[in-house]
Structures are given as C-alpha cells and as structure tokens.
mmCIF file of C-alpha atoms in Angstrom:
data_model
loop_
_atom_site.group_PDB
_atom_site.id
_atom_site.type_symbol
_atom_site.label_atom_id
_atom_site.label_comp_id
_atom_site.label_asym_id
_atom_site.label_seq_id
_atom_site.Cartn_x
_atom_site.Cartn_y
_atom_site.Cartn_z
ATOM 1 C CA UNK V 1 92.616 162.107 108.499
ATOM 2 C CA UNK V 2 95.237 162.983 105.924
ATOM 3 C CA UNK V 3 97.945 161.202 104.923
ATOM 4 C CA UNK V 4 100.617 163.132 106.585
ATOM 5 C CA UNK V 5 98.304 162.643 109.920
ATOM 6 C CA UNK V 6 98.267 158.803 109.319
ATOM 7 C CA UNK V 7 101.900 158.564 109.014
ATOM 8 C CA UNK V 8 102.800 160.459 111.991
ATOM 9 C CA UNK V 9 100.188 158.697 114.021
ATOM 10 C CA UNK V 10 102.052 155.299 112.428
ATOM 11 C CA UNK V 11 105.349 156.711 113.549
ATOM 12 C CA UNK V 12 104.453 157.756 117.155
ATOM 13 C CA UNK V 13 103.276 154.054 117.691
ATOM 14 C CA UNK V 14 106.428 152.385 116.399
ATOM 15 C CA UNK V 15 108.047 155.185 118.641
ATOM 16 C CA UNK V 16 106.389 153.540 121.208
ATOM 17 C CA UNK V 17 104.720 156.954 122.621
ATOM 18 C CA UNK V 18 101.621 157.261 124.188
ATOM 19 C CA UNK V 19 98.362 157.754 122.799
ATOM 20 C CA UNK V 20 95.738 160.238 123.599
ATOM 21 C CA UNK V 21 91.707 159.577 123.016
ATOM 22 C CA UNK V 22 91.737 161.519 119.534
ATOM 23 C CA UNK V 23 94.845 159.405 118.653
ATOM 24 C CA UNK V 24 93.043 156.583 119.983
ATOM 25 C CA UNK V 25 90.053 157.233 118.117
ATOM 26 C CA UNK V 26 92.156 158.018 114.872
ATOM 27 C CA UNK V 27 93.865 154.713 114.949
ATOM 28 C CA UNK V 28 90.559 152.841 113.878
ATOM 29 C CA UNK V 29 90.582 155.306 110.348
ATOM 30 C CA UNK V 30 93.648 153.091 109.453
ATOM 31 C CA UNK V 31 93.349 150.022 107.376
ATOM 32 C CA UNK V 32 92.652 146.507 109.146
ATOM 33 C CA UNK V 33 96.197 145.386 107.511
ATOM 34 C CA UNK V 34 98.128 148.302 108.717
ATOM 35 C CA UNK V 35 96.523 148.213 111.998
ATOM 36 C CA UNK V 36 97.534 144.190 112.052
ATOM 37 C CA UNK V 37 100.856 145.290 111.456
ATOM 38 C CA UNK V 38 101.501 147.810 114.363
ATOM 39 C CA UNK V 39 100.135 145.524 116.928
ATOM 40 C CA UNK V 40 101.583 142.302 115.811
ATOM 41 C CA UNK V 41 104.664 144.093 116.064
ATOM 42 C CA UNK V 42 104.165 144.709 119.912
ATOM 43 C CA UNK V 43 102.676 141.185 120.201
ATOM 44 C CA UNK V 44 105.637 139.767 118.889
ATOM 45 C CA UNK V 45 108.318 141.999 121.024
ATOM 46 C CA UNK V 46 106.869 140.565 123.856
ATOM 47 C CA UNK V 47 105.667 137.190 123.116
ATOM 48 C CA UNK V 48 107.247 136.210 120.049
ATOM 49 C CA UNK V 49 104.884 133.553 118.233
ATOM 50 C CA UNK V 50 103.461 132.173 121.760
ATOM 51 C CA UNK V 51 99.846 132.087 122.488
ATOM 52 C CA UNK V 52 98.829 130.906 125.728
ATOM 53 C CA UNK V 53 96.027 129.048 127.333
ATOM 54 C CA UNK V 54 94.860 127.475 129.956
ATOM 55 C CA UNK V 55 93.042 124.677 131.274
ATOM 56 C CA UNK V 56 89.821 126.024 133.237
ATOM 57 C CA UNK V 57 86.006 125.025 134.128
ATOM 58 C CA UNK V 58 83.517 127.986 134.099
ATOM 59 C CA UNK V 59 80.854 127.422 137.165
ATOM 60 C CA UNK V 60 77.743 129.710 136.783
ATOM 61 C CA UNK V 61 75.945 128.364 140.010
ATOM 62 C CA UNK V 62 72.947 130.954 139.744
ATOM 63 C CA UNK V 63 71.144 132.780 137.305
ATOM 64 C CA UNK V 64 68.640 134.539 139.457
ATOM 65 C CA UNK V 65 69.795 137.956 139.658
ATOM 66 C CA UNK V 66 68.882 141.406 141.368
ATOM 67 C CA UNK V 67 70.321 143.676 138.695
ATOM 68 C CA UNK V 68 68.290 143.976 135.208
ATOM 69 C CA UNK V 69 70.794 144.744 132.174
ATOM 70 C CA UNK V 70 69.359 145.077 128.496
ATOM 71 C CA UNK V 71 72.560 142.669 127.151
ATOM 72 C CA UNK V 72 72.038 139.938 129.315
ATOM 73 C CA UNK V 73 70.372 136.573 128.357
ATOM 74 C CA UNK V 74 71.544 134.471 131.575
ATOM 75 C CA UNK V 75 69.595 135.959 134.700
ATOM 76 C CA UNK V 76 65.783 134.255 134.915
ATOM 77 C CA UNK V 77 63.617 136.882 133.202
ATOM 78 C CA UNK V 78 60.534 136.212 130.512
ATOM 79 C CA UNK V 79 63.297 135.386 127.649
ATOM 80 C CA UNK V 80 64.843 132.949 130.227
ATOM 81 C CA UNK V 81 62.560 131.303 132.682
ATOM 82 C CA UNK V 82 64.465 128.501 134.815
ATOM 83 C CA UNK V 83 65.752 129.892 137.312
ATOM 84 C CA UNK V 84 68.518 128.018 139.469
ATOM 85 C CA UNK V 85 70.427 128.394 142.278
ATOM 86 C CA UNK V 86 73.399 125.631 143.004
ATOM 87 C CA UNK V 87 73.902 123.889 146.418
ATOM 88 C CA UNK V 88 77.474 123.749 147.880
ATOM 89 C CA UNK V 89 77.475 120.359 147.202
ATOM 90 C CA UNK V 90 76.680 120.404 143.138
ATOM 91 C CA UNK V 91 79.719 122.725 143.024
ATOM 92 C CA UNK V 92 82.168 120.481 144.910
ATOM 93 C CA UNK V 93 81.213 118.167 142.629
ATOM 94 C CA UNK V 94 81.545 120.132 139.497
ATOM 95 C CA UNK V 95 84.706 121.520 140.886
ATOM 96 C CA UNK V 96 86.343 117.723 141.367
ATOM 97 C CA UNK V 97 85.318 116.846 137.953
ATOM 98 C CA UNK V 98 87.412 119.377 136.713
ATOM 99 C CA UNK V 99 90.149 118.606 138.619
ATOM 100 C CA UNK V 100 90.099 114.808 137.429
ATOM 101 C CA UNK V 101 89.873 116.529 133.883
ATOM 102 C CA UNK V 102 93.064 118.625 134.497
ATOM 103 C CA UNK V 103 91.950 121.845 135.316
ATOM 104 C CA UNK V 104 94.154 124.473 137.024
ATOM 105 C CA UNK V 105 91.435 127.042 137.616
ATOM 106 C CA UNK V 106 87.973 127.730 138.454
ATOM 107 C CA UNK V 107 86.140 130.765 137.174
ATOM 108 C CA UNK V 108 83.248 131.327 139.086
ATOM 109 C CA UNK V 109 80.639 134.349 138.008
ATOM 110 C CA UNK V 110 77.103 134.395 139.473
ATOM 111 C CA UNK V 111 74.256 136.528 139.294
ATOM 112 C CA UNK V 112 73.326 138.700 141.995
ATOM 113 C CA UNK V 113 70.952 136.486 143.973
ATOM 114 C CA UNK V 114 68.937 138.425 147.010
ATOM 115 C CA UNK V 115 68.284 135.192 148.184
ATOM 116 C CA UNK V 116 71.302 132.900 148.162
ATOM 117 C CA UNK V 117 73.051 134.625 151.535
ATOM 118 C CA UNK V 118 76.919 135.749 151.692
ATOM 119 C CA UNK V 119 77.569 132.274 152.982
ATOM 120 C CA UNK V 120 76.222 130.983 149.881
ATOM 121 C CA UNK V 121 78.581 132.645 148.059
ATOM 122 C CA UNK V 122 81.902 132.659 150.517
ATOM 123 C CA UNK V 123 81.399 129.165 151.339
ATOM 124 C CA UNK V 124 81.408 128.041 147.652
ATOM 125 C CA UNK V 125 84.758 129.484 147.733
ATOM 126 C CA UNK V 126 86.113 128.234 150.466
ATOM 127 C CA UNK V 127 84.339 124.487 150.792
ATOM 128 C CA UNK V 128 86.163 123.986 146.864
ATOM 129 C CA UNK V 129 89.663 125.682 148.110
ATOM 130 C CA UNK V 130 89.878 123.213 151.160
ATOM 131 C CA UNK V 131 89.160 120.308 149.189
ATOM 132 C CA UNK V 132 91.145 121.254 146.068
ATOM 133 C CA UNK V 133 93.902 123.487 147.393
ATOM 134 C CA UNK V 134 95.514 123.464 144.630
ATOM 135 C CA UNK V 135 93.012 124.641 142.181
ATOM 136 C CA UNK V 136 93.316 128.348 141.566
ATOM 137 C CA UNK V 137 89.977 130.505 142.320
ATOM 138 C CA UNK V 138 89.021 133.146 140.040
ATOM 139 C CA UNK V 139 85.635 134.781 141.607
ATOM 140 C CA UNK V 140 83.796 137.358 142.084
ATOM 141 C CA UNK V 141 83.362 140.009 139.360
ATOM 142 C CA UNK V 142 83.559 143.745 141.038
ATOM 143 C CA UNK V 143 79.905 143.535 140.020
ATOM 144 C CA UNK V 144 78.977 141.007 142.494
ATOM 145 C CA UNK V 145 81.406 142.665 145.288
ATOM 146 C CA UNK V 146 78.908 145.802 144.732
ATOM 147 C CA UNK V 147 75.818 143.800 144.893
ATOM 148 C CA UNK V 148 77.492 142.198 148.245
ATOM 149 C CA UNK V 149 78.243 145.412 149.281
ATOM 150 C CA UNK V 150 74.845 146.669 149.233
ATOM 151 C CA UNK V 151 73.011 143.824 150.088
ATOM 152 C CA UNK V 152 74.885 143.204 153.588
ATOM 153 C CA UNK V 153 75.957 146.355 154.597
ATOM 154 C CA UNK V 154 79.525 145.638 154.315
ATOM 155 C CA UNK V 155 82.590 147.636 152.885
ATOM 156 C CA UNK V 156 84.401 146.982 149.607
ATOM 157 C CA UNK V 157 87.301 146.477 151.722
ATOM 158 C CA UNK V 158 85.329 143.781 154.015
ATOM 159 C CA UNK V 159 83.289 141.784 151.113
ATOM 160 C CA UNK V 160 87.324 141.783 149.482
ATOM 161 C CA UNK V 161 89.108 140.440 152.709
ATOM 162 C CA UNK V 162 86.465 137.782 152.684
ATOM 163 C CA UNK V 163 86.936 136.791 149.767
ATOM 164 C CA UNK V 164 90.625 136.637 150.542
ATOM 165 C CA UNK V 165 89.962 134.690 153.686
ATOM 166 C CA UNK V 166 87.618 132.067 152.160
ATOM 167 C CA UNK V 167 89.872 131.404 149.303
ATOM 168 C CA UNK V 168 89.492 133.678 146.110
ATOM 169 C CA UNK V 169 93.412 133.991 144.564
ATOM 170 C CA UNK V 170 91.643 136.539 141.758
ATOM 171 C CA UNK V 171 89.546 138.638 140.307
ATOM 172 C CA UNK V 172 87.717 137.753 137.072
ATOM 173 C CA UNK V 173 87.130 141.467 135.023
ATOM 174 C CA UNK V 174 83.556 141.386 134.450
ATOM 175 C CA UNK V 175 80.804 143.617 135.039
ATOM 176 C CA UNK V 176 83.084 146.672 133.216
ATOM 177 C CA UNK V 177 80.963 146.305 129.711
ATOM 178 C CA UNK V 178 81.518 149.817 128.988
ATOM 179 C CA UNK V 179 82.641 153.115 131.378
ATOM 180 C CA UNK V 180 80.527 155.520 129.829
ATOM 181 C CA UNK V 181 77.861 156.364 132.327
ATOM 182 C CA UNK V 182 75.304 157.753 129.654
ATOM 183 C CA UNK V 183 75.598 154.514 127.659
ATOM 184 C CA UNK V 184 75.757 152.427 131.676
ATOM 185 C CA UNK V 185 72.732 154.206 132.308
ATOM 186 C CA UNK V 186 70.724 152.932 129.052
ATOM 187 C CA UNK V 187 72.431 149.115 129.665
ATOM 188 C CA UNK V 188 72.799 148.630 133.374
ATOM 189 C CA UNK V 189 70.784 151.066 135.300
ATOM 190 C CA UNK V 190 71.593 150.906 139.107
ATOM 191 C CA UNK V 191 74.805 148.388 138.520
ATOM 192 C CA UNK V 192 77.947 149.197 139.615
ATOM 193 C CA UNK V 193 79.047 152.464 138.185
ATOM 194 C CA UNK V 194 82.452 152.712 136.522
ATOM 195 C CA UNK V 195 84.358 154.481 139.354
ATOM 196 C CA UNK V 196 82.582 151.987 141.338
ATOM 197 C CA UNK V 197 84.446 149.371 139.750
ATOM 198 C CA UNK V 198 87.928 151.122 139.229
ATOM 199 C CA UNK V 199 87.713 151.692 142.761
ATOM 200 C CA UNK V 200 86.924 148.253 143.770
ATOM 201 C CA UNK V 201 90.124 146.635 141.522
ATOM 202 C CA UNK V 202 92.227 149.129 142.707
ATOM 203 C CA UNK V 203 91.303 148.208 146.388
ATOM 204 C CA UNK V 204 91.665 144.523 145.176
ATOM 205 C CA UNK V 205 95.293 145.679 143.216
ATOM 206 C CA UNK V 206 96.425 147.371 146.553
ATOM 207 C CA UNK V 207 95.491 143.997 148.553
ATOM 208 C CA UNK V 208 98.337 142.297 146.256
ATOM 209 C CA UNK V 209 96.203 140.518 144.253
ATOM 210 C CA UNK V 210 95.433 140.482 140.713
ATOM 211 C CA UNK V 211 92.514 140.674 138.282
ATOM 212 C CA UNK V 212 91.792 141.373 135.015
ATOM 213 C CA UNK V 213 89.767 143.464 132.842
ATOM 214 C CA UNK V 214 87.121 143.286 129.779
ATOM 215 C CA UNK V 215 84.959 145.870 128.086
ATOM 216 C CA UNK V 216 81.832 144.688 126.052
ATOM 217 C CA UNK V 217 81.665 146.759 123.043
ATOM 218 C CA UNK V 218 79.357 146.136 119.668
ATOM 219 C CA UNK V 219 76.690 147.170 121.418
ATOM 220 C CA UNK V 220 75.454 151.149 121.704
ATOM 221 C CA UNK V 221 78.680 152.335 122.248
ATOM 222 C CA UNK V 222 80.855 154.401 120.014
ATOM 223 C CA UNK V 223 84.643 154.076 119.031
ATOM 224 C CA UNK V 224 84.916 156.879 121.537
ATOM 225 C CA UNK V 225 83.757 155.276 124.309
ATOM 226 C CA UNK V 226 85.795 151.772 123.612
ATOM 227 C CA UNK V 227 89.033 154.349 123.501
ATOM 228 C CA UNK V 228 87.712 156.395 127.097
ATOM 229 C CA UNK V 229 87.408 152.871 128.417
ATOM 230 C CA UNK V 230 90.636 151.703 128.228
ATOM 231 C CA UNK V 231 92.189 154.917 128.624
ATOM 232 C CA UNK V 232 90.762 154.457 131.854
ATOM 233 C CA UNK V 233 91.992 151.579 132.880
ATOM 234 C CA UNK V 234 95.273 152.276 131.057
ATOM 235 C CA UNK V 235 95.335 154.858 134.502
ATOM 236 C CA UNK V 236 94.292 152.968 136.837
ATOM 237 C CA UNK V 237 97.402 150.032 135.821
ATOM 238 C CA UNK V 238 99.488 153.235 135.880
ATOM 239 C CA UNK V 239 98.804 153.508 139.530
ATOM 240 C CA UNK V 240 98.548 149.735 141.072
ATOM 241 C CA UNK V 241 99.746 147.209 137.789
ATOM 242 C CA UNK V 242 97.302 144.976 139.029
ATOM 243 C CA UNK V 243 95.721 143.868 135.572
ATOM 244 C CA UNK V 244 97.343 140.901 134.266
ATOM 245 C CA UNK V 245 94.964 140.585 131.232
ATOM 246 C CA UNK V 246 92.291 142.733 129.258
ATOM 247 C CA UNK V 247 89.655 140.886 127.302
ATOM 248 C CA UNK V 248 87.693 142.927 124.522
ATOM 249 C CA UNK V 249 84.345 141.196 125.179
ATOM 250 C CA UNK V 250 82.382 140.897 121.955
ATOM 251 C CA UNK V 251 78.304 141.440 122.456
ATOM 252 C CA UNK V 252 76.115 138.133 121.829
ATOM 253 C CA UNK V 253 72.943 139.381 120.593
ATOM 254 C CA UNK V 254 70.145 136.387 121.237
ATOM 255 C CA UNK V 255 67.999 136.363 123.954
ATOM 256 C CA UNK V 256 67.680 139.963 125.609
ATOM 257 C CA UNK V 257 66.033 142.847 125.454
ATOM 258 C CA UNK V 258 68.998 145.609 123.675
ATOM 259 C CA UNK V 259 67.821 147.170 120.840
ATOM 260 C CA UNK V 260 69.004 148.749 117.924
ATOM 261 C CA UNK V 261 72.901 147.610 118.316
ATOM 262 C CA UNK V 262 75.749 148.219 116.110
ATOM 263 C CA UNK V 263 77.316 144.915 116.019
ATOM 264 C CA UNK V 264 80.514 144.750 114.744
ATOM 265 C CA UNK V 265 81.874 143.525 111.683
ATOM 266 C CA UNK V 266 84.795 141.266 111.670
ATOM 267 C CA UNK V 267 87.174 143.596 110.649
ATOM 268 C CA UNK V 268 85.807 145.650 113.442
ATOM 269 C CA UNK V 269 86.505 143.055 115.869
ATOM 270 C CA UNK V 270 90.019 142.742 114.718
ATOM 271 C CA UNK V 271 90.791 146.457 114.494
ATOM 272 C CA UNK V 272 89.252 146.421 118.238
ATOM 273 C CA UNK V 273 91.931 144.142 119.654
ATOM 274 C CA UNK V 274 94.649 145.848 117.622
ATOM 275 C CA UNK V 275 94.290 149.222 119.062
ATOM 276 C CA UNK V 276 93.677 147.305 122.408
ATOM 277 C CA UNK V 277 97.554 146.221 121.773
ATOM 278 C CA UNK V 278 98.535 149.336 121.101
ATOM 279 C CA UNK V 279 96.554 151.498 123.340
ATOM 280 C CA UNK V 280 97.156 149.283 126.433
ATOM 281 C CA UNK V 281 100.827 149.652 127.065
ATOM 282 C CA UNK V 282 100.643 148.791 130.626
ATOM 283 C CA UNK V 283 98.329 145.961 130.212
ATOM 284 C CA UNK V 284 100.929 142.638 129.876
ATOM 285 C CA UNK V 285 97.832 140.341 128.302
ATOM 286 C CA UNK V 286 95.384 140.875 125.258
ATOM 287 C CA UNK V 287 93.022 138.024 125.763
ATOM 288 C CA UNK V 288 90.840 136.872 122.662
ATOM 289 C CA UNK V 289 88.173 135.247 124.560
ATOM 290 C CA UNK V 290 86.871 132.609 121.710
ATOM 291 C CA UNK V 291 83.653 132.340 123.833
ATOM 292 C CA UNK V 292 82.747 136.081 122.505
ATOM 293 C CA UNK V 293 84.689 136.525 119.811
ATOM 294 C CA UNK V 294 84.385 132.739 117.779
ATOM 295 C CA UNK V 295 86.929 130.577 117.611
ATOM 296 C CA UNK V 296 88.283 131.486 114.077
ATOM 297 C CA UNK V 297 87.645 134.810 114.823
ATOM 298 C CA UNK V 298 90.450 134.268 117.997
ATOM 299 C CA UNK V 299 93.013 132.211 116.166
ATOM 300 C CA UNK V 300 93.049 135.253 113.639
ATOM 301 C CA UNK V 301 93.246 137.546 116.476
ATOM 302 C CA UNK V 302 96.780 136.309 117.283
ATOM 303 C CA UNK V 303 98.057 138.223 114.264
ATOM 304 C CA UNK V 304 96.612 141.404 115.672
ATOM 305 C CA UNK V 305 97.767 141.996 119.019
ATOM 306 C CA UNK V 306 96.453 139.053 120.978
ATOM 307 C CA UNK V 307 98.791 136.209 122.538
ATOM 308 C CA UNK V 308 96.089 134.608 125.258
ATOM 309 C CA UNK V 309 93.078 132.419 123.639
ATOM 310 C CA UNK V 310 91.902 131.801 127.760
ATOM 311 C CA UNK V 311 91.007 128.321 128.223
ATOM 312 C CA UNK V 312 89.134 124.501 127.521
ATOM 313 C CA UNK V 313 86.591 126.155 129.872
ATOM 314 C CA UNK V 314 84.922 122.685 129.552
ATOM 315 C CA UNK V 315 81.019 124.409 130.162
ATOM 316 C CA UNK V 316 79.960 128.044 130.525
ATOM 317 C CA UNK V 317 76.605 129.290 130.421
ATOM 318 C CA UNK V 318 76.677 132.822 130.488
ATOM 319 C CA UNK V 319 77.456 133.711 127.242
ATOM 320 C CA UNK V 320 76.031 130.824 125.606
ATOM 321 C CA UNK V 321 72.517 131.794 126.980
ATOM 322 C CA UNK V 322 73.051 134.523 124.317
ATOM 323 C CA UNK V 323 74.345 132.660 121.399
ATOM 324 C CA UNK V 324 77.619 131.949 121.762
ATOM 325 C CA UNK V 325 79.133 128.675 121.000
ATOM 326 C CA UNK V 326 80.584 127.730 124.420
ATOM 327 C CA UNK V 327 78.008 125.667 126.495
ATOM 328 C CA UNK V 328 80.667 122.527 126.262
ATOM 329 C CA UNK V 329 83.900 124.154 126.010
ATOM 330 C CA UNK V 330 86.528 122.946 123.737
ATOM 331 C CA UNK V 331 88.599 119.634 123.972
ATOM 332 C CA UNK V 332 92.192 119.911 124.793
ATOM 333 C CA UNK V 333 93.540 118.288 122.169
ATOM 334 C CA UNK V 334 91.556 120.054 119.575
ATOM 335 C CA UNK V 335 92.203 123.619 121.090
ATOM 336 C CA UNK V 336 95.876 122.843 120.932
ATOM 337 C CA UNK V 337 95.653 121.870 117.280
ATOM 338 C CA UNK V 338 94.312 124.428 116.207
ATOM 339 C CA UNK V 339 96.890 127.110 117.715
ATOM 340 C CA UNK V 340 99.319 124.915 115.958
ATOM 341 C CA UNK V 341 97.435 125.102 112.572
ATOM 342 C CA UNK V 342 97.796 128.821 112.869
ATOM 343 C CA UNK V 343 101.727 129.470 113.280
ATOM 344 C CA UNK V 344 101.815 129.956 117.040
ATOM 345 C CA UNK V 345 103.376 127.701 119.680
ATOM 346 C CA UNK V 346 100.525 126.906 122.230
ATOM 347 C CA UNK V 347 101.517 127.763 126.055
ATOM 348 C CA UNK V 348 99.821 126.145 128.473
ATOM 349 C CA UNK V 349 100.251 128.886 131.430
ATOM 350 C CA UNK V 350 98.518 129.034 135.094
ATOM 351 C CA UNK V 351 96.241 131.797 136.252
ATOM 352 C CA UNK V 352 98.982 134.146 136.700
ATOM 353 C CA UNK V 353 101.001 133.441 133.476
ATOM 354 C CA UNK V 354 103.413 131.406 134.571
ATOM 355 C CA UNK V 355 104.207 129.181 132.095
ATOM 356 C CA UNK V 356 103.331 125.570 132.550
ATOM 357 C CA UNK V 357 103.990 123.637 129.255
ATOM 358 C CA UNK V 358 105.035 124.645 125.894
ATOM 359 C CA UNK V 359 103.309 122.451 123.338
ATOM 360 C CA UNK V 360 106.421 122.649 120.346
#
C-alpha cells in the first residue's frame, strides 16, 4: 500500500465511512500506533475513558460433547479424560454461591451432551431463574441450539422459545470461531455452519432479545477471513441490531489436536481489536475478554478500541482447559484496581449495559 493509499484509507475512517473487505484487509498494513489512534478515537466518542465490567460466574456443567473440533481442550477426549456431567442440583448450588458473592449474571456454555436430555438443559435454566429471579441468564451458544435442534427434532424457532420460556434473558456469542466454511470445515466439521448461526441470532434478534458475538482467530485463518467475518455480522446488525457486544476471541493453544497455527503476536492482537472498532460500526461493544486475550494484554486493549473487560467470572473452565489463566476468575477488588491503574474509570454495568456503578 502506498502512502497516498494509507492516507486516504486514514481519512475515510475519521470520515466515518464504511469499509469494504480490501479496506478492511488494508487497515492491518498500518502501524499498531496509528491503528491505536483511529480506534481510540471511536472508543472515546462513545465511551469517553469508561471501561465496563461486570460481575458474573461462568457454569460449564458438562464437558462430554457430540461435536469434535481440532481447537478445543474442554470436551472428554484422549487429551482430556474426565468426563462430567452436572446434576440440577450442583448448579443451584453453584448458581446461589454466586449470588451471595454478588453476581448479576450467569453464563452458562455446555458441550453438546447426547446423553444429558433437553430437560437437562431447559431445566438448568429454569430451576436457577425461579430461585434467583433476579440473576440474569446468559445460555445457550447458537452452537448448542443446533446440536438441540438436531438431536430432538425441534425447530430453531422451538429450541429458542424454550429457552425463552424456561428463563434464558440472552444469548452468549459462541460457537462463531470463524465464518469461513473452508477453514469451518478443517476446525469444526459437522458443527453449526456459519449461516447456520447468523440465522439462528437473527431468529433470536427478531424474538427481541439480545446476544452477542465472538470470532476465534490466531488459529488457521487469514486476515481475510477475520475481515469476511465481521463483515458478516456487520450485516446481519444492519438488519436486526441485536448484538450488544463482539468479543475477538484469542486461540489458547494447550491441550488439542490443531496443528500448525499462526498464533498471533501481541501487536497482532491489538491491531485485531482496533480494526474490530473500526470495522464494526454497528456493533455498540468491543469486549476484550481477559480470559483469551491476558489480562495485561486487555487493560492495553482499552487504548485500542475496547471499552468492556467482561467480568470477575469467579471460575470458568473452558478456556482454561487450554491454557488460559481463568480457572478462578479474578477478585473484585483487584479487577477494579487495575482498570484504575490504567487511566479508565471502571463501570460496573448489567448484562445489557446498563450502567450499575461507576467506580470514580
């Protein structure tokens, strides 16, 4: 790209015009510190120096799983042989724990368990709803609506309305990783396909609910395919503004069987949730999920597009089954001192955004 190309690409973003996927693609040829720049810019239009938070428990209650993906390092395979399936009762009783603890939200993302039954899996939902109505439900990834789709015969529209009738309030964005269907194919062969899930979060969208969305990258996939995946769902908001958030997921490499990976760099990570800023313009929320990403690698985030850091999350197993450094969450006190070391004014917010407590 020559110079005159990087300037006018520089000017159409402070212009505020929309980007195309070669524009998209030419955005990551710019330096990290220009880059920084253009989406801090955005961040701080709409945000100012506020980064927000909020206090959540991750629940995991299975790990034995249907679907075989080459990234994963949760389900019960050879690299990770204790399998586990939670009663009702365990998760009412991790749920009121993290009520006493403060919690405003449950995030609750299984595996796709043949075994469990759908009233394994509505029931959760509903049995922790009508004993802590006040705790906001994030479930059900548009993964596990396929898998419940295919397993029982049912509709996306009927597995949704359940989950609407046993007590889900939203949708959690995983199971996106990325849209290609070349590079879904070598990842997550026979998972929900990419239209699959557009069509399911539309459906959700159109129910008047909300969700978010995440794309796993540093991986096998090319610049070209992180820019095609969020021009993607850049459309899809277009049509139903049902995304609250999207979460650039960053790929944990231990424990699984994906080869040959180009993980990113640092400065790749960064660059990856600036021109998620600036290619998202529909998207309200750029969420630096620490879990992924590393806590210092988040807080730095902040200065290059993103103004969420998600939650305390207090346990999650998922991710840390593949290295990351989340199995016991992160202390309140500590998570809010740390925004504060960094410039920004922690927000605690619910599930929605609303804001709950600024932390001055």
């Amino acid at each position: 790209m020559t110079e005159l190309q990087k300037e006018a690409l520089i000017k159409k973003v402070k212009n505020k015009e929309r980007l195309t996927q070669e524009e998209g693609e030419a955005l990551y040829e710019l330096d990290l510190y220009t880059l920084g720049d253009l989406a801090d810019a955005i961040r701080q239009e709409k945000y100012g120096k506020k980064s927000y938070f909020n206090i959540n428990r991750h629940l995991n209650p299975t790990n034995i799983c249907a679907d075989v993906c080459k990234f994963c390092a949760y389900s019960a395979t050879r690299k990770n042989p204790n399998p586990y399936t939670m009663s009702h009762e365990e998760m009412l009783e991790i749920a009121a724990n993290a009520v006493k603890n403060g919690a405003k939200e449950i995030h609750i993302v299984s595996a796709h368990n043949p075994d469990a039954g759908l009233e394994w899996y509505m029931g959760s939902f509903r049995k922790i709803k009508e004993a802590h109505p006040e705790l906001h439900v994030k479930a059900m990834t548009a993964a596990e609506v396929d898998f419940l789709h295919r397993e029982y015969g049912l509709s996306y529209d009927e597995v949704l309305d359940l989950m609407i009738e046993n007590g889900v309030d939203s949708m959690p964005g995983g199971g996106a990783e990325i849209f290609d269907e070349e590079v879904r194919e070598y990842l997550c062969k026979g998972k929900v396909t990419s239209e699959q899930w557009l069509e399911i979060h539309q459906k959700w969208h159109e129910k008047g609910r909300e969700s978010n969305a995440t794309m796993l990258f540093g991986h096998v996939e090319t610049r070209a395919h992180r820019i095609d995946h969020m021009i993607r769902l850049r459309d899809l908001q277009d049509r139903t503004g049902g995304f609250n958030a999207f979460i650039p997921l960053v790929y944990q490499r231990e424990n699984n069987y994906l080869k040959n990976c180009n993980f990113p760099t640092g400065q790749e990570v960064l660059k990856t949730y600036a021109i998620s800023r600036i290619m998202l313009d529909n998207i309200p929320h750029i969420k630096a999920y620490w879990v992924t990403a590393s806590i210092n690698l988040a807080l730095i985030a902040q200065e290059f597009g993103a103004d969420d850091l998600d939650g305390t999350i207090e346990k999650e197993s998922i991710q840390a089954a593949a290295g990351a450094d989340s199995a016991k969450g992160m202390q309140l006190e500590e998570f809010i001192s740390m925004i504060k070391n960094t410039g920004f004014t922690p927000v605690e917010r619910d599930s929605l955004y609303n804001e709950l407590k600024i932390h001055e």
